[in-house]
mmCIF file of C-alpha atoms in Angstrom:
data_model
loop_
_atom_site.group_PDB
_atom_site.id
_atom_site.type_symbol
_atom_site.label_atom_id
_atom_site.label_comp_id
_atom_site.label_asym_id
_atom_site.label_seq_id
_atom_site.Cartn_x
_atom_site.Cartn_y
_atom_site.Cartn_z
ATOM 1 C CA MET A 1 1.395 95.273 -51.511
ATOM 2 C CA THR A 2 -2.119 95.045 -50.176
ATOM 3 C CA GLU A 3 -4.179 92.230 -51.499
ATOM 4 C CA VAL A 4 -7.011 93.052 -53.831
ATOM 5 C CA TYR A 5 -10.286 91.286 -53.167
ATOM 6 C CA LEU A 6 -12.005 92.502 -56.303
ATOM 7 C CA TYR A 7 -12.565 88.996 -57.649
ATOM 8 C CA GLN A 8 -14.158 87.876 -54.420
ATOM 9 C CA LEU A 9 -16.311 90.977 -54.280
ATOM 10 C CA ALA A 10 -17.427 90.582 -57.906
ATOM 11 C CA SER A 11 -18.252 86.916 -57.478
ATOM 12 C CA GLN A 12 -20.175 87.660 -54.270
ATOM 13 C CA ARG A 13 -22.107 90.239 -56.218
ATOM 14 C CA THR A 14 -22.842 87.721 -58.988
ATOM 15 C CA GLN A 15 -23.941 85.168 -56.414
ATOM 16 C CA TRP A 16 -26.285 87.684 -54.833
ATOM 17 C CA LEU A 17 -27.696 88.624 -58.260
ATOM 18 C CA ASN A 18 -28.257 84.939 -59.110
ATOM 19 C CA VAL A 19 -30.204 84.347 -55.901
ATOM 20 C CA ARG A 20 -32.255 87.461 -56.597
ATOM 21 C CA GLN A 21 -32.937 86.277 -60.148
ATOM 22 C CA SER A 22 -34.337 82.975 -58.873
ATOM 23 C CA LEU A 23 -36.595 84.809 -56.410
ATOM 24 C CA ILE A 24 -37.910 87.051 -59.198
ATOM 25 C CA ALA A 25 -38.506 83.925 -61.297
ATOM 26 C CA GLY A 26 -40.578 82.522 -58.424
ATOM 27 C CA ASN A 27 -42.562 85.746 -58.149
ATOM 28 C CA VAL A 28 -43.321 85.910 -61.880
ATOM 29 C CA ALA A 29 -44.247 82.230 -62.085
ATOM 30 C CA ASN A 30 -46.663 82.733 -59.188
ATOM 31 C CA ALA A 31 -48.125 85.973 -60.541
ATOM 32 C CA ASN A 32 -51.590 84.372 -60.553
ATOM 33 C CA THR A 33 -51.332 82.120 -57.496
ATOM 34 C CA PRO A 34 -53.887 83.043 -54.823
ATOM 35 C CA GLY A 35 -52.340 84.098 -51.510
ATOM 36 C CA PHE A 36 -48.781 84.253 -52.847
ATOM 37 C CA GLN A 37 -46.537 86.934 -51.296
ATOM 38 C CA ALA A 38 -43.868 88.466 -53.533
ATOM 39 C CA LYS A 39 -40.337 87.878 -52.208
ATOM 40 C CA ASP A 40 -37.061 89.749 -52.408
ATOM 41 C CA ILE A 41 -33.681 89.529 -50.652
ATOM 42 C CA ALA A 42 -31.821 92.001 -48.475
ATOM 43 C CA PRO A 43 -29.901 94.673 -50.438
ATOM 44 C CA PHE A 44 -26.320 93.801 -51.381
ATOM 45 C CA SER A 45 -24.889 96.482 -49.086
ATOM 46 C CA THR A 46 -26.553 94.850 -46.066
ATOM 47 C CA VAL A 47 -25.293 91.434 -47.135
ATOM 48 C CA LEU A 48 -21.776 92.819 -47.481
ATOM 49 C CA ALA A 49 -21.917 94.515 -44.070
ATOM 50 C CA GLN A 50 -23.094 91.297 -42.468
ATOM 51 C CA THR A 51 -20.389 89.165 -44.042
ATOM 52 C CA GLN A 52 -18.961 87.159 -41.202
ATOM 53 C CA MET A 53 -16.453 84.447 -40.522
ATOM 54 C CA THR A 54 -18.018 81.097 -41.282
ATOM 55 C CA MET A 55 -17.717 78.369 -38.720
ATOM 56 C CA ALA A 56 -15.006 75.838 -39.425
ATOM 57 C CA ALA A 57 -16.207 72.404 -40.437
ATOM 58 C CA THR A 58 -13.631 70.086 -38.938
ATOM 59 C CA SER A 59 -15.616 66.921 -39.368
ATOM 60 C CA PRO A 60 -17.740 65.664 -42.268
ATOM 61 C CA GLY A 61 -20.691 65.675 -39.881
ATOM 62 C CA HIS A 62 -20.535 69.481 -39.517
ATOM 63 C CA ILE A 63 -22.944 71.280 -41.739
ATOM 64 C CA ALA A 64 -22.227 74.897 -42.649
ATOM 65 C CA PRO A 65 -25.253 77.146 -43.154
ATOM 66 C CA SER A 66 -25.980 77.797 -46.830
ATOM 67 C CA GLU A 67 -26.209 81.184 -48.527
ATOM 68 C CA THR A 68 -30.006 81.218 -48.358
ATOM 69 C CA GLU A 69 -30.003 80.307 -44.670
ATOM 70 C CA LEU A 70 -27.751 83.259 -43.834
ATOM 71 C CA ASN A 71 -29.839 85.648 -45.951
ATOM 72 C CA PRO A 72 -33.369 84.283 -45.972
ATOM 73 C CA PRO A 73 -35.768 85.659 -48.579
ATOM 74 C CA ARG A 74 -38.214 88.090 -47.077
ATOM 75 C CA PRO A 75 -41.517 89.455 -48.314
ATOM 76 C CA ALA A 76 -41.003 92.372 -50.699
ATOM 77 C CA ASP A 77 -41.850 95.816 -49.368
ATOM 78 C CA ASP A 78 -45.534 95.601 -48.691
ATOM 79 C CA ASP A 79 -47.493 97.980 -50.829
ATOM 80 C CA ALA A 80 -51.173 98.322 -50.018
ATOM 81 C CA ALA A 81 -51.887 99.256 -53.635
ATOM 82 C CA ASN A 82 -50.653 95.836 -54.750
ATOM 83 C CA ALA A 83 -53.015 93.845 -52.575
ATOM 84 C CA THR A 84 -55.597 91.994 -54.619
ATOM 85 C CA LEU A 85 -58.681 90.126 -53.552
ATOM 86 C CA SER A 86 -56.906 86.794 -53.972
ATOM 87 C CA GLY A 87 -54.159 87.869 -51.529
ATOM 88 C CA ASN A 88 -51.502 87.871 -54.246
ATOM 89 C CA SER A 89 -48.985 90.710 -53.957
ATOM 90 C CA VAL A 90 -46.963 90.185 -57.164
ATOM 91 C CA ASP A 91 -46.687 93.262 -59.368
ATOM 92 C CA LEU A 92 -45.487 92.098 -62.790
ATOM 93 C CA GLU A 93 -44.247 95.547 -63.837
ATOM 94 C CA SER A 94 -41.994 96.013 -60.822
ATOM 95 C CA GLU A 95 -40.703 92.464 -61.235
ATOM 96 C CA MET A 96 -39.752 93.303 -64.807
ATOM 97 C CA VAL A 97 -37.971 96.440 -63.587
ATOM 98 C CA LYS A 98 -36.032 94.330 -61.075
ATOM 99 C CA LEU A 99 -35.176 91.932 -63.891
ATOM 100 C CA GLY A 100 -33.682 94.832 -65.847
ATOM 101 C CA GLU A 101 -31.682 95.909 -62.784
ATOM 102 C CA ILE A 102 -30.283 92.398 -62.388
ATOM 103 C CA SER A 103 -29.287 92.275 -66.040
ATOM 104 C CA ARG A 104 -27.457 95.604 -65.841
ATOM 105 C CA ASP A 105 -25.728 94.768 -62.560
ATOM 106 C CA ALA A 106 -24.652 91.350 -63.825
ATOM 107 C CA ASN A 107 -23.196 93.025 -66.927
ATOM 108 C CA THR A 108 -21.253 95.421 -64.723
ATOM 109 C CA ALA A 109 -19.939 92.668 -62.450
ATOM 110 C CA ASN A 110 -18.850 90.603 -65.446
ATOM 111 C CA ALA A 111 -17.179 93.602 -67.090
ATOM 112 C CA ILE A 112 -15.240 94.265 -63.874
ATOM 113 C CA LYS A 113 -14.100 90.654 -63.762
ATOM 114 C CA LYS A 114 -12.993 90.853 -67.397
ATOM 115 C CA ILE A 115 -11.085 94.114 -66.972
ATOM 116 C CA PHE A 116 -9.425 92.933 -63.794
ATOM 117 C CA HIS A 117 -8.400 89.737 -65.515
ATOM 118 C CA GLN A 118 -6.866 91.740 -68.363
ATOM 119 C CA MET A 119 -4.963 93.845 -65.838
ATOM 120 C CA MET A 120 -3.536 90.728 -64.204
ATOM 121 C CA ILE A 121 -2.548 89.313 -67.581
ATOM 122 C CA SER A 122 -0.882 92.562 -68.693
ATOM 123 C CA ALA A 123 1.069 92.672 -65.405
ATOM 124 C CA LEU A 124 2.307 89.138 -66.052
ATOM 125 C CA LYS A 125 3.440 89.788 -69.618
ATOM 126 C CA MET B 6 -28.118 73.059 -53.682
ATOM 127 C CA ILE B 7 -29.118 73.709 -57.269
ATOM 128 C CA ASP B 8 -27.548 76.742 -58.984
ATOM 129 C CA PRO B 9 -29.900 79.754 -58.637
ATOM 130 C CA LEU B 10 -29.849 80.491 -62.374
ATOM 131 C CA GLN B 11 -30.697 76.893 -63.250
ATOM 132 C CA ALA B 12 -33.399 77.173 -60.590
ATOM 133 C CA SER B 13 -34.902 80.298 -62.191
ATOM 134 C CA LEU B 14 -34.987 78.538 -65.554
ATOM 135 C CA LYS B 15 -36.859 75.660 -63.934
ATOM 136 C CA ILE B 16 -39.272 77.966 -62.110
ATOM 137 C CA ALA B 17 -39.968 80.013 -65.250
ATOM 138 C CA GLY B 18 -40.569 76.755 -67.133
ATOM 139 C CA ALA B 19 -43.132 75.710 -64.534
ATOM 140 C CA GLY B 20 -44.769 79.134 -64.926
ATOM 141 C CA LEU B 21 -44.983 78.690 -68.703
ATOM 142 C CA GLU B 22 -46.546 75.266 -68.247
ATOM 143 C CA ALA B 23 -49.135 76.572 -65.765
ATOM 144 C CA GLN B 24 -50.106 79.472 -68.019
ATOM 145 C CA SER B 25 -50.391 77.257 -71.092
ATOM 146 C CA THR B 26 -52.745 74.952 -69.198
ATOM 147 C CA ARG B 27 -54.795 78.054 -68.411
ATOM 148 C CA LEU B 28 -54.822 78.981 -72.116
ATOM 149 C CA ARG B 29 -55.951 75.461 -72.992
ATOM 150 C CA ILE B 30 -58.906 75.729 -70.593
ATOM 151 C CA ILE B 31 -59.799 79.170 -71.971
ATOM 152 C CA SER B 32 -59.802 77.922 -75.568
ATOM 153 C CA GLN B 33 -61.917 74.944 -74.496
ATOM 154 C CA ASN B 34 -64.433 77.342 -72.896
ATOM 155 C CA ILE B 35 -64.590 79.614 -75.948
ATOM 156 C CA ALA B 36 -64.886 76.694 -78.366
ATOM 157 C CA ASN B 37 -67.784 75.282 -76.341
ATOM 158 C CA SER B 38 -69.552 78.593 -75.705
ATOM 159 C CA GLN B 39 -72.516 77.383 -77.793
ATOM 160 C CA SER B 40 -72.418 73.651 -76.983
ATOM 161 C CA THR B 41 -75.866 72.559 -75.869
ATOM 162 C CA ALA B 42 -76.978 69.163 -74.601
ATOM 163 C CA THR B 43 -77.808 66.403 -77.053
ATOM 164 C CA VAL B 44 -80.930 65.289 -75.163
ATOM 165 C CA SER B 45 -84.061 67.314 -74.590
ATOM 166 C CA GLY B 46 -83.773 69.489 -71.455
ATOM 167 C CA GLY B 47 -80.249 68.293 -70.670
ATOM 168 C CA ASP B 48 -77.415 70.398 -69.212
ATOM 169 C CA PRO B 49 -75.054 72.094 -71.706
ATOM 170 C CA TYR B 50 -71.264 72.463 -71.423
ATOM 171 C CA SER B 51 -70.177 73.909 -68.047
ATOM 172 C CA ARG B 52 -67.449 76.526 -67.993
ATOM 173 C CA GLN B 53 -64.179 75.200 -66.561
ATOM 174 C CA THR B 54 -61.950 77.156 -64.230
ATOM 175 C CA VAL B 55 -58.277 76.720 -63.377
ATOM 176 C CA SER B 56 -56.479 77.631 -60.151
ATOM 177 C CA PHE B 57 -52.764 77.718 -59.324
ATOM 178 C CA ASP B 58 -50.735 76.760 -56.298
ATOM 179 C CA ASN B 59 -47.162 77.381 -55.156
ATOM 180 C CA ALA B 60 -45.948 73.836 -54.558
ATOM 181 C CA LEU B 61 -42.606 72.608 -53.278
ATOM 182 C CA ASP B 62 -40.858 70.385 -55.810
ATOM 183 C CA SER B 63 -39.278 67.647 -53.661
ATOM 184 C CA ALA B 64 -36.636 66.747 -56.266
ATOM 185 C CA SER B 65 -35.076 70.216 -56.425
ATOM 186 C CA GLY B 66 -36.382 71.826 -53.211
ATOM 187 C CA LEU B 67 -37.804 74.745 -55.204
ATOM 188 C CA GLY B 68 -41.164 76.431 -54.876
ATOM 189 C CA LEU B 69 -42.664 75.849 -58.310
ATOM 190 C CA VAL B 70 -46.047 76.924 -59.566
ATOM 191 C CA LYS B 71 -48.446 74.203 -60.588
ATOM 192 C CA VAL B 72 -52.081 73.833 -61.550
ATOM 193 C CA ARG B 73 -53.889 72.993 -58.308
ATOM 194 C CA SER B 74 -57.238 72.074 -59.755
ATOM 195 C CA ILE B 75 -59.429 72.392 -62.800
ATOM 196 C CA GLY B 76 -62.873 73.148 -61.480
ATOM 197 C CA VAL B 77 -66.341 73.600 -62.876
ATOM 198 C CA ASP B 78 -68.093 76.978 -62.778
ATOM 199 C CA GLN B 79 -71.288 76.515 -60.740
ATOM 200 C CA SER B 80 -73.046 79.639 -61.999
ATOM 201 C CA PRO B 81 -76.491 79.088 -63.597
ATOM 202 C CA PHE B 82 -76.930 78.412 -67.312
ATOM 203 C CA LYS B 83 -78.467 80.951 -69.652
ATOM 204 C CA LEU B 84 -81.968 80.088 -70.882
ATOM 205 C CA GLU B 85 -83.147 80.799 -74.380
ATOM 206 C CA HIS B 86 -86.559 80.198 -75.885
ATOM 207 C CA ASP B 87 -85.962 78.067 -78.981
ATOM 208 C CA PRO B 88 -88.609 75.321 -79.342
ATOM 209 C CA GLY B 89 -87.101 74.042 -82.615
ATOM 210 C CA ASN B 90 -83.803 73.132 -80.952
ATOM 211 C CA PRO B 91 -83.351 69.394 -80.247
ATOM 212 C CA ALA B 92 -82.071 70.291 -76.743
ATOM 213 C CA ALA B 93 -85.198 72.288 -75.854
ATOM 214 C CA ASP B 94 -87.225 71.099 -72.853
ATOM 215 C CA SER B 95 -91.030 70.639 -72.825
ATOM 216 C CA ASP B 96 -91.546 74.434 -72.446
ATOM 217 C CA GLY B 97 -89.302 75.185 -75.421
ATOM 218 C CA TYR B 98 -86.357 76.534 -73.413
ATOM 219 C CA VAL B 99 -82.758 75.622 -74.271
ATOM 220 C CA LYS B 100 -79.995 75.774 -71.648
ATOM 221 C CA LEU B 101 -76.899 77.523 -73.013
ATOM 222 C CA PRO B 102 -73.418 77.216 -71.448
ATOM 223 C CA ASN B 103 -72.488 79.665 -68.668
ATOM 224 C CA VAL B 104 -69.542 80.910 -70.739
ATOM 225 C CA ASP B 105 -69.118 84.658 -71.236
ATOM 226 C CA VAL B 106 -66.769 85.049 -74.203
ATOM 227 C CA LEU B 107 -65.775 88.549 -73.059
ATOM 228 C CA VAL B 108 -64.634 87.192 -69.684
ATOM 229 C CA GLU B 109 -62.700 84.428 -71.434
ATOM 230 C CA LEU B 110 -60.976 86.913 -73.741
ATOM 231 C CA THR B 111 -59.971 89.100 -70.775
ATOM 232 C CA ASP B 112 -58.620 86.030 -69.023
ATOM 233 C CA MET B 113 -56.750 85.103 -72.176
ATOM 234 C CA ARG B 114 -55.045 88.478 -72.306
ATOM 235 C CA GLU B 115 -53.937 88.096 -68.712
ATOM 236 C CA ALA B 116 -52.639 84.573 -69.326
ATOM 237 C CA ASN B 117 -50.794 85.904 -72.361
ATOM 238 C CA ARG B 118 -49.186 88.684 -70.374
ATOM 239 C CA THR B 119 -48.006 86.363 -67.594
ATOM 240 C CA TYR B 120 -46.729 83.868 -70.170
ATOM 241 C CA GLU B 121 -44.638 86.615 -71.768
ATOM 242 C CA ALA B 122 -43.272 87.678 -68.368
ATOM 243 C CA ASN B 123 -42.187 84.090 -67.648
ATOM 244 C CA LEU B 124 -40.600 83.874 -71.079
ATOM 245 C CA GLN B 125 -38.652 87.046 -70.343
ATOM 246 C CA VAL B 126 -37.336 85.573 -67.073
ATOM 247 C CA ALA B 127 -36.295 82.363 -68.843
ATOM 248 C CA LYS B 128 -34.527 84.345 -71.583
ATOM 249 C CA GLN B 129 -32.655 86.501 -69.111
ATOM 250 C CA SER B 130 -31.598 83.530 -66.943
ATOM 251 C CA ALA B 131 -30.193 81.795 -70.011
ATOM 252 C CA ASP B 132 -28.500 85.032 -71.026
ATOM 253 C CA LEU B 133 -26.835 85.449 -67.605
ATOM 254 C CA LEU B 134 -25.598 81.851 -67.729
ATOM 255 C CA ASN B 135 -24.145 82.474 -71.189
ATOM 256 C CA GLN B 136 -22.431 85.645 -70.010
ATOM 257 C CA THR B 137 -20.790 83.786 -67.160
ATOM 258 C CA VAL B 138 -19.578 81.060 -69.482
ATOM 259 C CA SER B 139 -18.255 83.616 -71.965
ATOM 260 C CA LEU B 140 -15.954 85.002 -69.250
ATOM 261 C CA LEU B 141 -13.844 81.943 -70.000
ATOM 262 C CA LYS B 142 -13.528 82.898 -73.658
ATOM 263 C CA GLU B 143 -11.649 86.108 -72.888
ATOM 264 C CA ALA B 144 -7.893 86.537 -72.990
#
């Protein structure tokens, strides 16, 4: 039987969504900060494709790179129409749309986890 | 590192705080839009301005928004000829505050809108946390 990595995939997805949520929170909070550039992270598909073996930490002195170091936040797609005189590039409407996307995707990921869990349980019974 | 969802709650909270400070300054400006000096020829109330900054919170390592400074609007005061006013100078002119209520109301709407957006983020972050916890309730 081949192993199923659905749990890992779903939790990676959730992790990615959580990081995105915190970036959106930063964007919205700074919606009126002069010179603030809106941020976003690389799409999940890119993150998944780049998933690599992490270096082994064989001594407590070894420090593994964190999630945000591997996938640093980058400026959101620059849109000339968003540029304001204060140099702020946050567009509240598109941030709200992204917020909706995150909510839907998190629902999906959680539903998958639930269903998969039920499948495991029913196989055990 | 702090959990990203906890982080978004914290960031949204900082946003709410910044916007409420802005609302406080706006209400102060509107309330004082007619406040003249108490002495003859003196300067009236000066409009206050608020500006934000993205500052790193050293405790959590997050980029939070905070009020950078509360400044004073340097634009000139309006003059009105009203010799009977106790604040009138020797020529009978009274200096009125440089507050434009229309500008303040527009600013208020914008502050309101950003406050709501921050509230939405906070609600959703809490909701996502709850969803994750409720995975444990199943089966």
